[in-house]
């Protein structure tokens, strides 16, 4: 961002970045939904296996793949939510940049534009945040 030189260039780059994020989100949102549905089935079935088999050496070995898949899905969701968190930090970064004398008003408009654009990783028009993923993990 610091090499762009003006706030208009920053706005143009931000428009492209936001469009790429939206397109990527739309492309993978159905896959994320399927992974969450798989997660909804894996967890109860794994707990049922442990209850029926008891906690012995072979029962842990049987449920280990399901546990690995569960942690992998949670990790993937956290990485997707991290994109939204990084986008939320961009206005502060732009506000800290120096574009020259007399550019404070233009910089402030750019900061407001970036903040109001609410770019991030969206799943079915809902912005995926770390808080949402942590609530999913807690449930």
Coordinates of N, CA, C and O in Angstrom, one line a residue, residues 1-6 10 93 97-99:
X1 N 0.8 -1.2 0.0 CA 0.0 0.0 0.0 C 0.9 1.3 0.0 O 0.5 2.3 -0.6
X2 N 2.0 1.2 0.7 CA 2.8 2.4 0.8 C 3.4 2.8 -0.5 O 3.8 4.0 -0.7
X3 N 3.5 1.9 -1.5 CA 4.1 2.2 -2.8 C 3.1 2.8 -3.8 O 3.5 3.1 -4.9
X4 N 1.8 2.8 -3.4 CA 0.8 3.3 -4.3 C 0.8 4.8 -4.6 O 0.4 5.3 -5.6
X5 N 1.2 5.6 -3.5 CA 1.4 7.0 -3.7 C 0.2 7.9 -3.4 O 0.4 8.9 -2.9
X6 N -1.0 7.5 -3.8 CA -2.1 8.4 -3.5 C -3.3 7.5 -3.0 O -3.4 6.3 -3.1
X10 N -5.0 3.7 -3.7 CA -5.4 2.8 -2.6 C -6.8 2.3 -2.7 O -7.1 1.1 -2.5
X93 N -4.2 0.7 9.2 CA -2.9 0.8 8.4 C -2.9 2.0 7.5 O -1.9 2.8 7.4
X97 N -0.5 5.8 7.4 CA 0.3 6.1 6.2 C 0.4 7.6 6.0 O -0.6 8.3 6.3
X98 N 1.4 8.0 5.4 CA 1.6 9.5 5.0 C 1.6 9.6 3.5 O 2.4 9.0 2.8
X99 N 0.6 10.3 3.0 CA 0.4 10.5 1.6 C 0.9 11.9 1.1 O 0.7 12.2 -0.1

